[in-house]
PDB file of C-alpha atoms in Angstrom:
ATOM      1  CA  UNK A   9       1.721   7.285  -2.021  1.00 43.00           C
ATOM      2  CA  UNK A  10       5.172   8.421  -3.196  1.00 54.00           C
ATOM      3  CA  UNK A  11       7.824   5.737  -3.392  1.00 80.00           C
ATOM      4  CA  UNK A  12      10.622   5.660  -0.847  1.00 90.00           C
ATOM      5  CA  UNK A  13      13.898   7.364  -1.717  1.00 93.00           C
ATOM      6  CA  UNK A  14      17.079   5.298  -1.427  1.00 96.00           C
ATOM      7  CA  UNK A  15      20.686   6.445  -1.741  1.00 97.00           C
ATOM      8  CA  UNK A  16      23.204   3.757  -2.747  1.00 98.00           C
ATOM      9  CA  UNK A  17      26.837   4.419  -1.779  1.00 98.00           C
ATOM     10  CA  UNK A  18      29.441   1.962  -3.082  1.00 97.00           C
ATOM     11  CA  UNK A  19      32.788   2.464  -4.817  1.00 95.00           C
ATOM     12  CA  UNK A  20      32.408  -0.797  -6.763  1.00 95.00           C
ATOM     13  CA  UNK A  21      30.865   0.409 -10.013  1.00 96.00           C
ATOM     14  CA  UNK A  22      29.414  -2.977 -10.961  1.00 96.00           C
ATOM     15  CA  UNK A  23      27.641  -3.393  -7.616  1.00 96.00           C
ATOM     16  CA  UNK A  24      26.511   0.240  -7.541  1.00 96.00           C
ATOM     17  CA  UNK A  25      24.946   0.061 -11.007  1.00 96.00           C
ATOM     18  CA  UNK A  26      23.404  -3.357 -10.330  1.00 97.00           C
ATOM     19  CA  UNK A  27      21.761  -2.247  -7.074  1.00 97.00           C
ATOM     20  CA  UNK A  28      20.686   1.098  -8.567  1.00 97.00           C
ATOM     21  CA  UNK A  29      18.948  -0.568 -11.519  1.00 97.00           C
ATOM     22  CA  UNK A  30      17.384  -3.285  -9.383  1.00 97.00           C
ATOM     23  CA  UNK A  31      15.918  -0.855  -6.848  1.00 96.00           C
ATOM     24  CA  UNK A  32      14.675   1.408  -9.630  1.00 95.00           C
ATOM     25  CA  UNK A  33      12.849  -1.595 -11.091  1.00 95.00           C
ATOM     26  CA  UNK A  34      11.343  -2.166  -7.635  1.00 93.00           C
ATOM     27  CA  UNK A  35       9.840   1.336  -8.006  1.00 91.00           C
ATOM     28  CA  UNK A  36      12.053   3.107  -5.489  1.00 94.00           C
ATOM     29  CA  UNK A  37      13.459   6.555  -6.237  1.00 94.00           C
ATOM     30  CA  UNK A  38      17.203   5.933  -6.380  1.00 96.00           C
ATOM     31  CA  UNK A  39      20.393   7.996  -6.450  1.00 96.00           C
ATOM     32  CA  UNK A  40      23.913   6.588  -6.160  1.00 97.00           C
ATOM     33  CA  UNK A  41      27.418   7.745  -5.260  1.00 97.00           C
ATOM     34  CA  UNK A  42      30.890   6.235  -5.494  1.00 96.00           C
ATOM     35  CA  UNK A  43      32.548   8.123  -2.629  1.00 95.00           C
ATOM     36  CA  UNK A  44      31.785   9.886   0.624  1.00 93.00           C
ATOM     37  CA  UNK A  45      32.019  13.446  -0.699  1.00 93.00           C
ATOM     38  CA  UNK A  46      29.489  12.813  -3.473  1.00 95.00           C
ATOM     39  CA  UNK A  47      27.303  10.828  -1.088  1.00 95.00           C
ATOM     40  CA  UNK A  48      27.018  13.729   1.379  1.00 91.00           C
ATOM     41  CA  UNK A  49      26.117  16.175  -1.387  1.00 92.00           C
ATOM     42  CA  UNK A  50      23.401  13.843  -2.686  1.00 92.00           C
ATOM     43  CA  UNK A  51      22.269  13.099   0.865  1.00 92.00           C
ATOM     44  CA  UNK A  52      21.518  16.771   1.524  1.00 86.00           C
ATOM     45  CA  UNK A  53      19.901  17.366  -1.871  1.00 87.00           C
ATOM     46  CA  UNK A  54      18.013  14.087  -2.307  1.00 89.00           C
ATOM     47  CA  UNK A  55      17.030  13.619   1.372  1.00 86.00           C
ATOM     48  CA  UNK A  56      16.689   9.824   1.180  1.00 91.00           C
ATOM     49  CA  UNK A  57      14.529   7.720   3.464  1.00 90.00           C
ATOM     50  CA  UNK A  58      17.203   5.035   3.547  1.00 94.00           C
ATOM     51  CA  UNK A  59      20.897   4.698   2.642  1.00 97.00           C
ATOM     52  CA  UNK A  60      22.536   1.492   1.397  1.00 97.00           C
ATOM     53  CA  UNK A  61      26.096   2.124   2.531  1.00 97.00           C
ATOM     54  CA  UNK A  62      29.362   0.327   1.785  1.00 96.00           C
ATOM     55  CA  UNK A  63      32.063   0.467   4.471  1.00 94.00           C
ATOM     56  CA  UNK A  64      35.227   0.683   2.368  1.00 93.00           C
ATOM     57  CA  UNK A  65      35.098   3.926   0.386  1.00 95.00           C
ATOM     58  CA  UNK A  66      37.998   5.730  -1.334  1.00 95.00           C
ATOM     59  CA  UNK A  67      37.843   8.938   0.731  1.00 94.00           C
ATOM     60  CA  UNK A  68      36.232   7.837   4.002  1.00 94.00           C
ATOM     61  CA  UNK A  69      34.612   4.841   5.676  1.00 94.00           C
ATOM     62  CA  UNK A  70      30.987   3.841   5.832  1.00 94.00           C
ATOM     63  CA  UNK A  71      31.276   4.051   9.616  1.00 93.00           C
ATOM     64  CA  UNK A  72      32.279   7.720   9.452  1.00 91.00           C
ATOM     65  CA  UNK A  73      29.695   8.499   6.793  1.00 92.00           C
ATOM     66  CA  UNK A  74      26.950   6.822   8.830  1.00 91.00           C
ATOM     67  CA  UNK A  75      27.810   9.085  11.771  1.00 86.00           C
ATOM     68  CA  UNK A  76      27.822  12.206   9.616  1.00 86.00           C
ATOM     69  CA  UNK A  77      24.465  11.386   8.055  1.00 87.00           C
ATOM     70  CA  UNK A  78      22.963  10.576  11.460  1.00 80.00           C
ATOM     71  CA  UNK A  79      24.079  14.007  12.686  1.00 74.00           C
ATOM     72  CA  UNK A  80      21.786  15.617  10.081  1.00 74.00           C
ATOM     73  CA  UNK A  81      18.766  13.385  10.664  1.00 73.00           C
ATOM     74  CA  UNK A  82      17.875   9.883  11.771  1.00 73.00           C
ATOM     75  CA  UNK A  83      18.060   8.392   8.291  1.00 85.00           C
ATOM     76  CA  UNK A  84      17.696   4.626   8.017  1.00 91.00           C
ATOM     77  CA  UNK A  85      20.947   2.856   7.096  1.00 93.00           C
ATOM     78  CA  UNK A  86      21.682  -0.602   5.740  1.00 95.00           C
ATOM     79  CA  UNK A  87      25.402  -1.370   5.737  1.00 95.00           C
ATOM     80  CA  UNK A  88      26.530  -3.434   2.748  1.00 93.00           C
ATOM     81  CA  UNK A  89      30.057  -4.785   3.119  1.00 91.00           C
ATOM     82  CA  UNK A  90      32.493  -7.615   2.519  1.00 91.00           C
ATOM     83  CA  UNK A  91      33.519  -7.316   6.187  1.00 90.00           C
ATOM     84  CA  UNK A  92      31.784 -10.249   7.844  1.00 87.00           C
ATOM     85  CA  UNK A  93      33.416 -10.231  11.292  1.00 88.00           C
ATOM     86  CA  UNK A  94      31.360  -9.572  14.399  1.00 89.00           C
ATOM     87  CA  UNK A  95      33.426  -6.516  15.378  1.00 90.00           C
ATOM     88  CA  UNK A  96      32.478  -4.674  12.175  1.00 91.00           C
ATOM     89  CA  UNK A  97      28.805  -5.562  12.562  1.00 90.00           C
ATOM     90  CA  UNK A  98      28.621  -4.466  16.198  1.00 90.00           C
ATOM     91  CA  UNK A  99      30.425  -1.203  15.397  1.00 90.00           C
ATOM     92  CA  UNK A 100      27.956  -0.498  12.594  1.00 91.00           C
ATOM     93  CA  UNK A 101      24.998  -0.935  14.936  1.00 89.00           C
ATOM     94  CA  UNK A 102      26.661   1.213  17.604  1.00 86.00           C
ATOM     95  CA  UNK A 103      26.960   4.017  15.055  1.00 86.00           C
ATOM     96  CA  UNK A 104      23.272   3.853  14.160  1.00 84.00           C
ATOM     97  CA  UNK A 105      22.944   1.311  11.345  1.00 89.00           C
ATOM     98  CA  UNK A 106      19.583  -0.453  11.139  1.00 89.00           C
ATOM     99  CA  UNK A 107      20.812  -3.562   9.337  1.00 92.00           C
ATOM    100  CA  UNK A 108      23.977  -5.167   7.984  1.00 94.00           C
ATOM    101  CA  UNK A 109      24.272  -7.323   4.868  1.00 94.00           C
ATOM    102  CA  UNK A 110      27.513  -9.007   3.845  1.00 93.00           C
ATOM    103  CA  UNK A 111      28.846  -9.400   0.304  1.00 92.00           C
ATOM    104  CA  UNK A 112      28.293 -11.445  -1.770  1.00 92.00           C
ATOM    105  CA  UNK A 113      24.533 -10.993  -1.427  1.00 94.00           C
ATOM    106  CA  UNK A 114      21.357 -11.660  -3.351  1.00 95.00           C
ATOM    107  CA  UNK A 115      19.224  -8.822  -4.651  1.00 96.00           C
ATOM    108  CA  UNK A 116      16.130 -10.627  -3.391  1.00 95.00           C
ATOM    109  CA  UNK A 117      17.477 -10.642   0.169  1.00 95.00           C
ATOM    110  CA  UNK A 118      18.567  -7.014  -0.113  1.00 96.00           C
ATOM    111  CA  UNK A 119      15.061  -6.009  -1.164  1.00 95.00           C
ATOM    112  CA  UNK A 120      13.518  -8.056   1.661  1.00 94.00           C
ATOM    113  CA  UNK A 121      15.720  -6.347   4.224  1.00 93.00           C
ATOM    114  CA  UNK A 122      14.958  -2.883   2.849  1.00 94.00           C
ATOM    115  CA  UNK A 123      11.232  -3.599   2.982  1.00 91.00           C
ATOM    116  CA  UNK A 124      11.594  -4.856   6.556  1.00 88.00           C
ATOM    117  CA  UNK A 125      13.409  -1.710   7.705  1.00 88.00           C
ATOM    118  CA  UNK A 126      10.837   0.560   6.073  1.00 87.00           C
ATOM    119  CA  UNK A 127       7.930  -1.566   7.286  1.00 82.00           C
ATOM    120  CA  UNK A 128       8.889  -1.469  10.935  1.00 72.00           C
ATOM    121  CA  UNK A 129       8.803   2.322  10.728  1.00 65.00           C
ATOM    122  CA  UNK A 130       5.190   2.093   9.529  1.00 54.00           C
ATOM    123  CA  UNK A 131       4.308  -0.471  12.191  1.00 50.00           C
ATOM    124  CA  UNK A 132       5.522   1.802  14.961  1.00 48.00           C
ATOM    125  CA  UNK A 133       4.068   5.059  13.655  1.00 48.00           C
ATOM    126  CA  UNK A 134       0.345   4.524  14.482  1.00 44.00           C
ATOM    127  CA  UNK A 135       0.957   4.397  18.267  1.00 44.00           C
ATOM    128  CA  UNK A 136      -1.574   6.757  19.827  1.00 47.00           C
ATOM    129  CA  UNK A 137       0.482   8.030  22.751  1.00 56.00           C
ATOM    130  CA  UNK A 138       2.364  11.093  21.565  1.00 73.00           C
ATOM    131  CA  UNK A 139       4.361  12.008  24.657  1.00 81.00           C
ATOM    132  CA  UNK A 140       5.597   9.915  27.575  1.00 88.00           C
ATOM    133  CA  UNK A 141       6.896  11.618  30.714  1.00 87.00           C
ATOM    134  CA  UNK A 142       8.849   9.838  33.458  1.00 89.00           C
ATOM    135  CA  UNK A 143      10.225  12.391  35.877  1.00 85.00           C
ATOM    136  CA  UNK A 144      12.887  14.356  34.008  1.00 91.00           C
ATOM    137  CA  UNK A 145      12.771  12.016  31.009  1.00 94.00           C
ATOM    138  CA  UNK A 146      10.430  13.071  28.198  1.00 92.00           C
ATOM    139  CA  UNK A 147       9.880  10.852  25.147  1.00 93.00           C
ATOM    140  CA  UNK A 148       8.136  12.703  22.317  1.00 91.00           C
ATOM    141  CA  UNK A 149       6.765  10.295  19.707  1.00 86.00           C
ATOM    142  CA  UNK A 150       5.609  13.073  17.373  1.00 81.00           C
ATOM    143  CA  UNK A 151       9.004  14.735  17.026  1.00 84.00           C
ATOM    144  CA  UNK A 152      10.890  11.455  17.630  1.00 88.00           C
ATOM    145  CA  UNK A 153      12.849  13.236  20.336  1.00 92.00           C
ATOM    146  CA  UNK A 154      14.016  12.298  23.825  1.00 95.00           C
ATOM    147  CA  UNK A 155      15.031  14.852  26.449  1.00 94.00           C
ATOM    148  CA  UNK A 156      16.399  14.550  29.976  1.00 95.00           C
ATOM    149  CA  UNK A 157      16.140  17.742  32.019  1.00 92.00           C
ATOM    150  CA  UNK A 158      15.559  19.584  28.722  1.00 90.00           C
ATOM    151  CA  UNK A 159      18.801  18.197  27.242  1.00 94.00           C
ATOM    152  CA  UNK A 160      18.380  16.287  23.981  1.00 94.00           C
ATOM    153  CA  UNK A 161      19.315  12.610  24.182  1.00 95.00           C
ATOM    154  CA  UNK A 162      20.734  11.942  20.726  1.00 93.00           C
ATOM    155  CA  UNK A 163      19.279   8.556  19.746  1.00 92.00           C
ATOM    156  CA  UNK A 164      19.178   6.942  16.336  1.00 89.00           C
ATOM    157  CA  UNK A 165      15.794   6.223  14.799  1.00 85.00           C
ATOM    158  CA  UNK A 166      16.031   2.567  15.744  1.00 86.00           C
ATOM    159  CA  UNK A 167      17.133   3.335  19.308  1.00 91.00           C
ATOM    160  CA  UNK A 168      14.224   5.759  19.742  1.00 92.00           C
ATOM    161  CA  UNK A 169      11.761   3.084  18.617  1.00 88.00           C
ATOM    162  CA  UNK A 170      13.290   0.573  21.008  1.00 92.00           C
ATOM    163  CA  UNK A 171      13.066   2.969  23.968  1.00 94.00           C
ATOM    164  CA  UNK A 172       9.526   4.084  23.096  1.00 92.00           C
ATOM    165  CA  UNK A 173       8.367   0.483  22.754  1.00 90.00           C
ATOM    166  CA  UNK A 174       9.546  -0.381  26.275  1.00 92.00           C
ATOM    167  CA  UNK A 175       8.487   2.924  27.843  1.00 91.00           C
ATOM    168  CA  UNK A 176       5.009   2.463  26.396  1.00 87.00           C
ATOM    169  CA  UNK A 177       4.599  -0.491  28.780  1.00 85.00           C
ATOM    170  CA  UNK A 178       6.468   0.375  32.007  1.00 86.00           C
ATOM    171  CA  UNK A 179       7.182  -2.631  34.205  1.00 86.00           C
ATOM    172  CA  UNK A 180       6.605  -5.159  31.442  1.00 87.00           C
ATOM    173  CA  UNK A 181       9.480  -7.625  31.113  1.00 90.00           C
ATOM    174  CA  UNK A 182      10.528  -7.966  27.486  1.00 90.00           C
ATOM    175  CA  UNK A 183      12.511 -10.936  26.268  1.00 89.00           C
ATOM    176  CA  UNK A 184      15.122 -10.121  23.650  1.00 86.00           C
ATOM    177  CA  UNK A 185      13.208 -12.108  21.047  1.00 83.00           C
ATOM    178  CA  UNK A 186      10.052 -10.081  21.766  1.00 83.00           C
ATOM    179  CA  UNK A 187      11.932  -6.823  21.284  1.00 85.00           C
ATOM    180  CA  UNK A 188      13.467  -8.095  18.045  1.00 80.00           C
ATOM    181  CA  UNK A 189      10.023  -9.090  16.765  1.00 77.00           C
ATOM    182  CA  UNK A 190       8.369  -5.852  17.860  1.00 78.00           C
ATOM    183  CA  UNK A 191      10.994  -3.273  17.022  1.00 78.00           C
ATOM    184  CA  UNK A 192      13.599  -4.774  14.728  1.00 66.00           C
ATOM    185  CA  UNK A 193      11.652  -7.074  12.492  1.00 54.00           C
ATOM    186  CA  UNK A 194       7.937  -6.654  12.067  1.00 47.00           C
ATOM    187  CA  UNK A 195       5.956  -9.258  10.183  1.00 37.00           C
ATOM    188  CA  UNK A 196       7.449 -11.205   7.269  1.00 37.00           C
ATOM    189  CA  UNK A 197      10.905  -9.713   7.792  1.00 41.00           C
ATOM    190  CA  UNK A 198      14.110 -11.515   6.879  1.00 41.00           C
ATOM    191  CA  UNK A 199      16.175  -9.306   9.114  1.00 43.00           C
ATOM    192  CA  UNK A 200      18.732 -11.196  11.222  1.00 45.00           C
ATOM    193  CA  UNK A 201      17.910  -9.497  14.537  1.00 50.00           C
ATOM    194  CA  UNK A 202      19.683 -11.183  17.436  1.00 65.00           C
ATOM    195  CA  UNK A 203      20.070 -10.922  21.187  1.00 73.00           C
ATOM    196  CA  UNK A 204      23.540  -9.418  20.730  1.00 78.00           C
ATOM    197  CA  UNK A 205      22.254  -6.668  18.427  1.00 82.00           C
ATOM    198  CA  UNK A 206      19.484  -5.887  20.923  1.00 85.00           C
ATOM    199  CA  UNK A 207      22.024  -5.712  23.768  1.00 89.00           C
ATOM    200  CA  UNK A 208      24.216  -3.305  21.787  1.00 90.00           C
ATOM    201  CA  UNK A 209      21.344  -0.865  21.264  1.00 92.00           C
ATOM    202  CA  UNK A 210      20.168  -1.087  24.893  1.00 94.00           C
ATOM    203  CA  UNK A 211      23.723  -0.323  26.016  1.00 95.00           C
ATOM    204  CA  UNK A 212      23.890   2.704  23.712  1.00 94.00           C
ATOM    205  CA  UNK A 213      20.538   4.053  24.953  1.00 96.00           C
ATOM    206  CA  UNK A 214      21.679   3.778  28.571  1.00 96.00           C
ATOM    207  CA  UNK A 215      24.979   5.537  27.854  1.00 96.00           C
ATOM    208  CA  UNK A 216      23.311   8.379  25.981  1.00 96.00           C
ATOM    209  CA  UNK A 217      20.748   9.029  28.721  1.00 97.00           C
ATOM    210  CA  UNK A 218      23.487   8.881  31.361  1.00 95.00           C
ATOM    211  CA  UNK A 219      25.626  11.353  29.384  1.00 95.00           C
ATOM    212  CA  UNK A 220      22.856  13.934  29.888  1.00 95.00           C
ATOM    213  CA  UNK A 221      23.350  13.762  33.653  1.00 94.00           C
ATOM    214  CA  UNK A 222      20.884  11.005  34.532  1.00 94.00           C
ATOM    215  CA  UNK A 223      21.909   8.679  37.365  1.00 92.00           C
ATOM    216  CA  UNK A 224      18.690   6.631  37.299  1.00 93.00           C
ATOM    217  CA  UNK A 225      18.684   3.467  35.199  1.00 94.00           C
ATOM    218  CA  UNK A 226      15.370   3.491  33.324  1.00 96.00           C
ATOM    219  CA  UNK A 227      16.083   0.240  31.487  1.00 96.00           C
ATOM    220  CA  UNK A 228      16.626  -2.633  33.904  1.00 95.00           C
ATOM    221  CA  UNK A 229      18.271  -5.924  32.962  1.00 94.00           C
ATOM    222  CA  UNK A 230      16.285  -8.982  34.005  1.00 92.00           C
ATOM    223  CA  UNK A 231      18.869 -11.763  34.230  1.00 90.00           C
ATOM    224  CA  UNK A 232      18.305 -14.673  31.826  1.00 84.00           C
ATOM    225  CA  UNK A 233      15.134 -13.020  30.512  1.00 88.00           C
ATOM    226  CA  UNK A 234      15.616  -9.588  28.959  1.00 91.00           C
ATOM    227  CA  UNK A 235      14.749  -6.018  29.910  1.00 94.00           C
ATOM    228  CA  UNK A 236      12.059  -3.817  31.394  1.00 94.00           C
ATOM    229  CA  UNK A 237      11.498  -0.070  31.483  1.00 94.00           C
ATOM    230  CA  UNK A 238      11.053   1.279  34.997  1.00 91.00           C
ATOM    231  CA  UNK A 239       9.974   4.784  35.977  1.00 85.00           C
ATOM    232  CA  UNK A 240      11.404   6.513  39.067  1.00 82.00           C
ATOM    233  CA  UNK A 241       9.115   6.555  42.100  1.00 71.00           C
TER     234      UNK A 241
END
């Protein structure tokens, strides 16, 4: 099996070289960039499976770059930043990031988080059901695409997996910890999935479905418990 391709984007040369060499030694295929312009060029040419992305870049921000990359495909993104406040973390997840690691960091933890992100993609891929239909909402697990009344609901990779997980068991009440374990973490993960992160993604899924003209709330909040997916009668 070919190794995963990772793009490292950081304007700090020391960190960029350190991470590049470390991941290469972990047998990943690695490319790196010091600014947003170079990163986008490499992104289109290299087509990485995952991007390790700094927030503070000389010509743009990691937030903006994450959005631009997500507009091309649902690439996996780990934000790597010295910004440790909750506002920055929540914004990163709202824009499609799969994980967030603050500087200073250990290479061992970085590798564990990367493995966890990539592993949960493998854990979710064997699901047998290929297409779920709930009225005007169609969830296509083969193409990783969601449509409402034929309009594409633009979800990130992680948001799609979260929606598909719940829709695969309509009526089942999921606690936030269950969803984190099932969708965000997978086995042996060191990812710091939390109830707040889960809530952010649920909120984004609801907004995106609603923006396509849907007035039915497919994901119901169960107070003090979590969420459930409910199909229209």
